[in-house]
PDB file of C-alpha atoms in Angstrom:
ATOM      1  CA  UNK A  28     129.191 102.611 193.637  1.00  0.00           C
ATOM      2  CA  UNK A  29     132.222 103.518 195.672  1.00  0.00           C
ATOM      3  CA  UNK A  30     133.752 106.992 195.585  1.00  0.00           C
ATOM      4  CA  UNK A  31     137.024 107.167 193.718  1.00  0.00           C
ATOM      5  CA  UNK A  32     135.955 104.855 190.912  1.00  0.00           C
ATOM      6  CA  UNK A  33     135.333 106.449 187.571  1.00  0.00           C
ATOM      7  CA  UNK A  34     131.717 106.052 186.533  1.00  0.00           C
ATOM      8  CA  UNK A  35     130.663 107.086 183.064  1.00  0.00           C
ATOM      9  CA  UNK A  36     126.939 107.566 182.584  1.00  0.00           C
ATOM     10  CA  UNK A  37     125.804 108.136 179.039  1.00  0.00           C
ATOM     11  CA  UNK A  38     123.111 110.766 179.312  1.00  0.00           C
ATOM     12  CA  UNK A  39     122.509 111.394 175.627  1.00  0.00           C
ATOM     13  CA  UNK A  40     123.901 110.872 172.170  1.00  0.00           C
ATOM     14  CA  UNK A  41     123.525 113.263 169.251  1.00  0.00           C
ATOM     15  CA  UNK A  42     124.872 113.776 165.764  1.00  0.00           C
ATOM     16  CA  UNK A  43     126.967 116.938 165.521  1.00  0.00           C
ATOM     17  CA  UNK A  44     128.118 117.863 162.019  1.00  0.00           C
ATOM     18  CA  UNK A  45     128.921 114.327 161.019  1.00  0.00           C
ATOM     19  CA  UNK A  46     130.227 113.032 164.325  1.00  0.00           C
ATOM     20  CA  UNK A  47     128.730 111.379 167.365  1.00  0.00           C
ATOM     21  CA  UNK A  48     128.920 113.213 170.665  1.00  0.00           C
ATOM     22  CA  UNK A  49     128.170 111.750 174.054  1.00  0.00           C
ATOM     23  CA  UNK A  50     127.400 113.678 177.237  1.00  0.00           C
ATOM     24  CA  UNK A  51     129.522 111.954 179.884  1.00  0.00           C
ATOM     25  CA  UNK A  52     129.528 112.475 183.625  1.00  0.00           C
ATOM     26  CA  UNK A  53     132.225 111.221 185.939  1.00  0.00           C
ATOM     27  CA  UNK A  54     131.602 110.690 189.623  1.00  0.00           C
ATOM     28  CA  UNK A  55     134.250 110.678 192.278  1.00  0.00           C
ATOM     29  CA  UNK A  56     136.279 112.894 194.589  1.00  0.00           C
ATOM     30  CA  UNK A  57     137.194 116.273 193.163  1.00  0.00           C
ATOM     31  CA  UNK A  58     134.465 116.214 190.550  1.00  0.00           C
ATOM     32  CA  UNK A  59     132.041 118.753 191.981  1.00  0.00           C
ATOM     33  CA  UNK A  60     131.636 116.685 195.163  1.00  0.00           C
ATOM     34  CA  UNK A  61     130.618 113.567 193.251  1.00  0.00           C
ATOM     35  CA  UNK A  62     127.794 115.257 191.325  1.00  0.00           C
ATOM     36  CA  UNK A  63     129.739 115.100 188.063  1.00  0.00           C
ATOM     37  CA  UNK A  64     130.335 117.717 185.410  1.00  0.00           C
ATOM     38  CA  UNK A  65     128.749 117.262 181.992  1.00  0.00           C
ATOM     39  CA  UNK A  66     131.512 117.185 179.409  1.00  0.00           C
ATOM     40  CA  UNK A  67     130.768 116.422 175.780  1.00  0.00           C
ATOM     41  CA  UNK A  68     133.236 113.951 174.254  1.00  0.00           C
ATOM     42  CA  UNK A  69     133.525 113.821 170.492  1.00  0.00           C
ATOM     43  CA  UNK A  70     133.926 110.559 168.646  1.00  0.00           C
ATOM     44  CA  UNK A  71     134.885 111.901 165.226  1.00  0.00           C
ATOM     45  CA  UNK A  72     138.097 111.187 163.362  1.00  0.00           C
ATOM     46  CA  UNK A  73     139.930 114.131 161.780  1.00  0.00           C
ATOM     47  CA  UNK A  74     140.824 113.930 158.108  1.00  0.00           C
ATOM     48  CA  UNK A  75     144.630 114.042 158.073  1.00  0.00           C
ATOM     49  CA  UNK A  76     146.890 114.183 155.005  1.00  0.00           C
ATOM     50  CA  UNK A  77     149.176 111.135 155.487  1.00  0.00           C
ATOM     51  CA  UNK A  78     151.975 112.791 153.497  1.00  0.00           C
ATOM     52  CA  UNK A  79     152.256 115.704 155.925  1.00  0.00           C
ATOM     53  CA  UNK A  80     152.836 116.365 159.612  1.00  0.00           C
ATOM     54  CA  UNK A  81     150.125 116.238 162.258  1.00  0.00           C
ATOM     55  CA  UNK A  82     150.197 118.582 165.237  1.00  0.00           C
ATOM     56  CA  UNK A  83     147.935 118.009 168.249  1.00  0.00           C
ATOM     57  CA  UNK A  84     146.642 121.208 169.838  1.00  0.00           C
ATOM     58  CA  UNK A  85     145.191 120.805 173.324  1.00  0.00           C
ATOM     59  CA  UNK A  86     142.796 123.519 174.479  1.00  0.00           C
ATOM     60  CA  UNK A  87     141.727 123.743 178.120  1.00  0.00           C
ATOM     61  CA  UNK A  88     140.322 125.955 180.846  1.00  0.00           C
ATOM     62  CA  UNK A  89     139.025 125.977 184.397  1.00  0.00           C
ATOM     63  CA  UNK A  90     139.796 123.480 187.121  1.00  0.00           C
ATOM     64  CA  UNK A  91     141.452 120.975 184.804  1.00  0.00           C
ATOM     65  CA  UNK A  92     144.052 123.559 183.795  1.00  0.00           C
ATOM     66  CA  UNK A  93     144.689 124.757 187.358  1.00  0.00           C
ATOM     67  CA  UNK A  94     145.326 121.192 188.508  1.00  0.00           C
ATOM     68  CA  UNK A  95     147.509 120.233 185.530  1.00  0.00           C
ATOM     69  CA  UNK A  96     149.231 123.485 184.563  1.00  0.00           C
ATOM     70  CA  UNK A  97     148.721 125.969 187.428  1.00  0.00           C
ATOM     71  CA  UNK A  98     146.896 128.505 185.246  1.00  0.00           C
ATOM     72  CA  UNK A  99     143.493 129.700 184.084  1.00  0.00           C
ATOM     73  CA  UNK A 100     143.676 128.543 180.488  1.00  0.00           C
ATOM     74  CA  UNK A 101     146.032 126.678 178.182  1.00  0.00           C
ATOM     75  CA  UNK A 102     146.803 125.958 174.575  1.00  0.00           C
ATOM     76  CA  UNK A 103     149.629 123.504 173.833  1.00  0.00           C
ATOM     77  CA  UNK A 104     151.000 122.292 170.494  1.00  0.00           C
ATOM     78  CA  UNK A 105     152.642 118.853 170.277  1.00  0.00           C
ATOM     79  CA  UNK A 106     155.084 118.457 168.673  1.00  0.00           C
ATOM     80  CA  UNK A 107     156.342 122.035 168.913  1.00  0.00           C
ATOM     81  CA  UNK A 108     158.360 121.694 165.693  1.00  0.00           C
ATOM     82  CA  UNK A 109     157.603 120.114 162.304  1.00  0.00           C
ATOM     83  CA  UNK A 110     159.097 120.233 158.806  1.00  0.00           C
ATOM     84  CA  UNK A 111     157.815 122.697 156.212  1.00  0.00           C
ATOM     85  CA  UNK A 112     155.011 121.496 153.954  1.00  0.00           C
ATOM     86  CA  UNK A 113     151.567 120.087 154.620  1.00  0.00           C
ATOM     87  CA  UNK A 114     150.668 120.378 158.308  1.00  0.00           C
ATOM     88  CA  UNK A 115     147.354 119.338 159.857  1.00  0.00           C
ATOM     89  CA  UNK A 116     146.607 120.941 163.223  1.00  0.00           C
ATOM     90  CA  UNK A 117     144.055 118.918 165.194  1.00  0.00           C
ATOM     91  CA  UNK A 118     142.447 120.911 168.030  1.00  0.00           C
ATOM     92  CA  UNK A 119     140.902 119.021 170.964  1.00  0.00           C
ATOM     93  CA  UNK A 120     138.852 121.069 173.414  1.00  0.00           C
ATOM     94  CA  UNK A 121     139.529 119.463 176.798  1.00  0.00           C
ATOM     95  CA  UNK A 122     137.969 122.368 178.687  1.00  0.00           C
ATOM     96  CA  UNK A 123     134.449 123.332 179.638  1.00  0.00           C
ATOM     97  CA  UNK A 124     134.231 126.523 177.544  1.00  0.00           C
ATOM     98  CA  UNK A 125     134.076 126.865 173.753  1.00  0.00           C
ATOM     99  CA  UNK A 126     137.500 127.411 172.125  1.00  0.00           C
ATOM    100  CA  UNK A 127     139.077 127.748 168.685  1.00  0.00           C
ATOM    101  CA  UNK A 128     142.473 127.553 167.014  1.00  0.00           C
ATOM    102  CA  UNK A 129     143.871 130.337 164.814  1.00  0.00           C
ATOM    103  CA  UNK A 130     147.323 130.208 163.163  1.00  0.00           C
ATOM    104  CA  UNK A 131     149.182 133.526 162.842  1.00  0.00           C
ATOM    105  CA  UNK A 132     152.708 134.198 161.524  1.00  0.00           C
ATOM    106  CA  UNK A 133     155.069 135.188 164.351  1.00  0.00           C
ATOM    107  CA  UNK A 134     157.220 138.217 163.480  1.00  0.00           C
ATOM    108  CA  UNK A 135     161.012 137.882 163.730  1.00  0.00           C
ATOM    109  CA  UNK A 136     162.126 138.626 167.288  1.00  0.00           C
ATOM    110  CA  UNK A 137     158.556 138.456 168.640  1.00  0.00           C
ATOM    111  CA  UNK A 138     157.490 136.150 171.446  1.00  0.00           C
ATOM    112  CA  UNK A 139     154.237 134.281 171.978  1.00  0.00           C
ATOM    113  CA  UNK A 140     151.646 136.243 173.935  1.00  0.00           C
ATOM    114  CA  UNK A 141     152.910 139.699 172.919  1.00  0.00           C
ATOM    115  CA  UNK A 142     150.335 140.610 170.254  1.00  0.00           C
ATOM    116  CA  UNK A 143     148.365 143.812 170.929  1.00  0.00           C
ATOM    117  CA  UNK A 144     144.958 143.008 172.405  1.00  0.00           C
ATOM    118  CA  UNK A 145     141.639 144.712 171.943  1.00  0.00           C
ATOM    119  CA  UNK A 146     139.272 145.633 174.766  1.00  0.00           C
ATOM    120  CA  UNK A 147     137.884 142.087 174.735  1.00  0.00           C
ATOM    121  CA  UNK A 148     141.336 140.468 175.106  1.00  0.00           C
ATOM    122  CA  UNK A 149     141.434 139.182 171.521  1.00  0.00           C
ATOM    123  CA  UNK A 150     143.993 139.943 168.803  1.00  0.00           C
ATOM    124  CA  UNK A 151     143.765 141.123 165.199  1.00  0.00           C
ATOM    125  CA  UNK A 152     143.451 138.083 162.920  1.00  0.00           C
ATOM    126  CA  UNK A 153     144.659 139.928 159.810  1.00  0.00           C
ATOM    127  CA  UNK A 154     147.185 137.642 158.174  1.00  0.00           C
ATOM    128  CA  UNK A 155     145.712 134.489 159.719  1.00  0.00           C
ATOM    129  CA  UNK A 156     146.754 131.390 157.800  1.00  0.00           C
ATOM    130  CA  UNK A 157     143.849 129.255 158.945  1.00  0.00           C
ATOM    131  CA  UNK A 158     141.426 128.351 161.676  1.00  0.00           C
ATOM    132  CA  UNK A 159     139.926 125.255 163.302  1.00  0.00           C
ATOM    133  CA  UNK A 160     136.634 126.172 164.937  1.00  0.00           C
ATOM    134  CA  UNK A 161     134.092 123.823 163.347  1.00  0.00           C
ATOM    135  CA  UNK A 162     133.226 120.795 165.507  1.00  0.00           C
ATOM    136  CA  UNK A 163     134.064 117.493 163.810  1.00  0.00           C
ATOM    137  CA  UNK A 164     134.994 119.312 160.622  1.00  0.00           C
ATOM    138  CA  UNK A 165     137.841 121.127 158.945  1.00  0.00           C
ATOM    139  CA  UNK A 166     138.149 124.905 158.978  1.00  0.00           C
ATOM    140  CA  UNK A 167     136.209 127.814 160.416  1.00  0.00           C
ATOM    141  CA  UNK A 168     132.956 127.588 162.321  1.00  0.00           C
ATOM    142  CA  UNK A 169     131.326 128.982 165.450  1.00  0.00           C
ATOM    143  CA  UNK A 170     133.790 127.424 167.916  1.00  0.00           C
ATOM    144  CA  UNK A 171     134.677 124.038 169.355  1.00  0.00           C
ATOM    145  CA  UNK A 172     132.348 123.097 172.213  1.00  0.00           C
ATOM    146  CA  UNK A 173     133.650 121.149 175.193  1.00  0.00           C
ATOM    147  CA  UNK A 174     135.072 117.786 174.148  1.00  0.00           C
ATOM    148  CA  UNK A 175     134.902 118.413 170.423  1.00  0.00           C
ATOM    149  CA  UNK A 176     137.608 118.165 167.788  1.00  0.00           C
ATOM    150  CA  UNK A 177     138.274 120.401 164.787  1.00  0.00           C
ATOM    151  CA  UNK A 178     141.176 120.605 162.358  1.00  0.00           C
ATOM    152  CA  UNK A 179     142.806 122.650 159.644  1.00  0.00           C
ATOM    153  CA  UNK A 180     145.345 121.554 157.021  1.00  0.00           C
ATOM    154  CA  UNK A 181     147.807 124.186 155.822  1.00  0.00           C
ATOM    155  CA  UNK A 182     150.837 124.388 153.564  1.00  0.00           C
ATOM    156  CA  UNK A 183     153.321 126.063 155.923  1.00  0.00           C
ATOM    157  CA  UNK A 184     156.696 127.397 154.825  1.00  0.00           C
ATOM    158  CA  UNK A 185     159.602 127.442 157.271  1.00  0.00           C
ATOM    159  CA  UNK A 186     159.051 130.000 160.009  1.00  0.00           C
ATOM    160  CA  UNK A 187     157.587 130.613 163.443  1.00  0.00           C
ATOM    161  CA  UNK A 188     153.843 130.652 164.046  1.00  0.00           C
ATOM    162  CA  UNK A 189     151.677 131.662 166.969  1.00  0.00           C
ATOM    163  CA  UNK A 190     148.750 129.305 167.509  1.00  0.00           C
ATOM    164  CA  UNK A 191     146.030 131.048 169.536  1.00  0.00           C
ATOM    165  CA  UNK A 192     142.492 130.787 170.813  1.00  0.00           C
ATOM    166  CA  UNK A 193     141.087 134.170 169.866  1.00  0.00           C
ATOM    167  CA  UNK A 194     137.687 134.094 171.524  1.00  0.00           C
ATOM    168  CA  UNK A 195     137.114 137.049 173.880  1.00  0.00           C
ATOM    169  CA  UNK A 196     139.633 137.086 176.758  1.00  0.00           C
ATOM    170  CA  UNK A 197     141.129 133.685 175.887  1.00  0.00           C
ATOM    171  CA  UNK A 198     144.381 135.045 174.380  1.00  0.00           C
ATOM    172  CA  UNK A 199     144.689 137.380 177.372  1.00  0.00           C
ATOM    173  CA  UNK A 200     144.288 134.333 179.650  1.00  0.00           C
ATOM    174  CA  UNK A 201     147.311 132.667 178.051  1.00  0.00           C
ATOM    175  CA  UNK A 202     145.842 130.584 175.245  1.00  0.00           C
ATOM    176  CA  UNK A 203     148.776 130.814 172.831  1.00  0.00           C
ATOM    177  CA  UNK A 204     151.756 128.641 171.933  1.00  0.00           C
ATOM    178  CA  UNK A 205     154.503 128.601 169.311  1.00  0.00           C
ATOM    179  CA  UNK A 206     154.812 126.215 166.373  1.00  0.00           C
ATOM    180  CA  UNK A 207     158.194 126.142 164.675  1.00  0.00           C
ATOM    181  CA  UNK A 208     158.235 124.994 161.066  1.00  0.00           C
ATOM    182  CA  UNK A 209     161.734 123.996 159.987  1.00  0.00           C
ATOM    183  CA  UNK A 210     163.098 123.949 156.463  1.00  0.00           C
ATOM    184  CA  UNK A 211     163.006 120.271 155.486  1.00  0.00           C
ATOM    185  CA  UNK A 212     165.779 120.482 152.902  1.00  0.00           C
TER     186      UNK A 212
END
């Protein structure tokens, strides 16, 4: 094979909480000198309430983030604004490390990334409205491994919310973004 072409070698397949995961390796320039980096890619489909809004939350770290966003870690919500009511947040871990998604109310006048942090760079989750940290499932779990998807469906009133990854040092590394929920009336 020629360098520069994307080669996907399926190394293994496994069932992970109701979804199929595949260990993929890509060869080519910039990918660890052609040796490839094992990244698990999830093939599950989130359960989404069709009557509500869906928000994609991209979680990332390492080289991918430095190349795409100039930083060490990232968490991005798309779209950044939805109408009040049923909202499903679908978290996709595009990084190499385990991540999670936690939804916290954002106080009036506060900005994203300003919450007080503990010694491990995480924030107090008191008042959390929900979490997506179970691979290929809804709700809380032990974290989303590389390539996996998790989701949480919430009934959100109008307001501002801080969506964070609250694993040790991830919030401190910049894994937070704002979700604005507008009054739909």
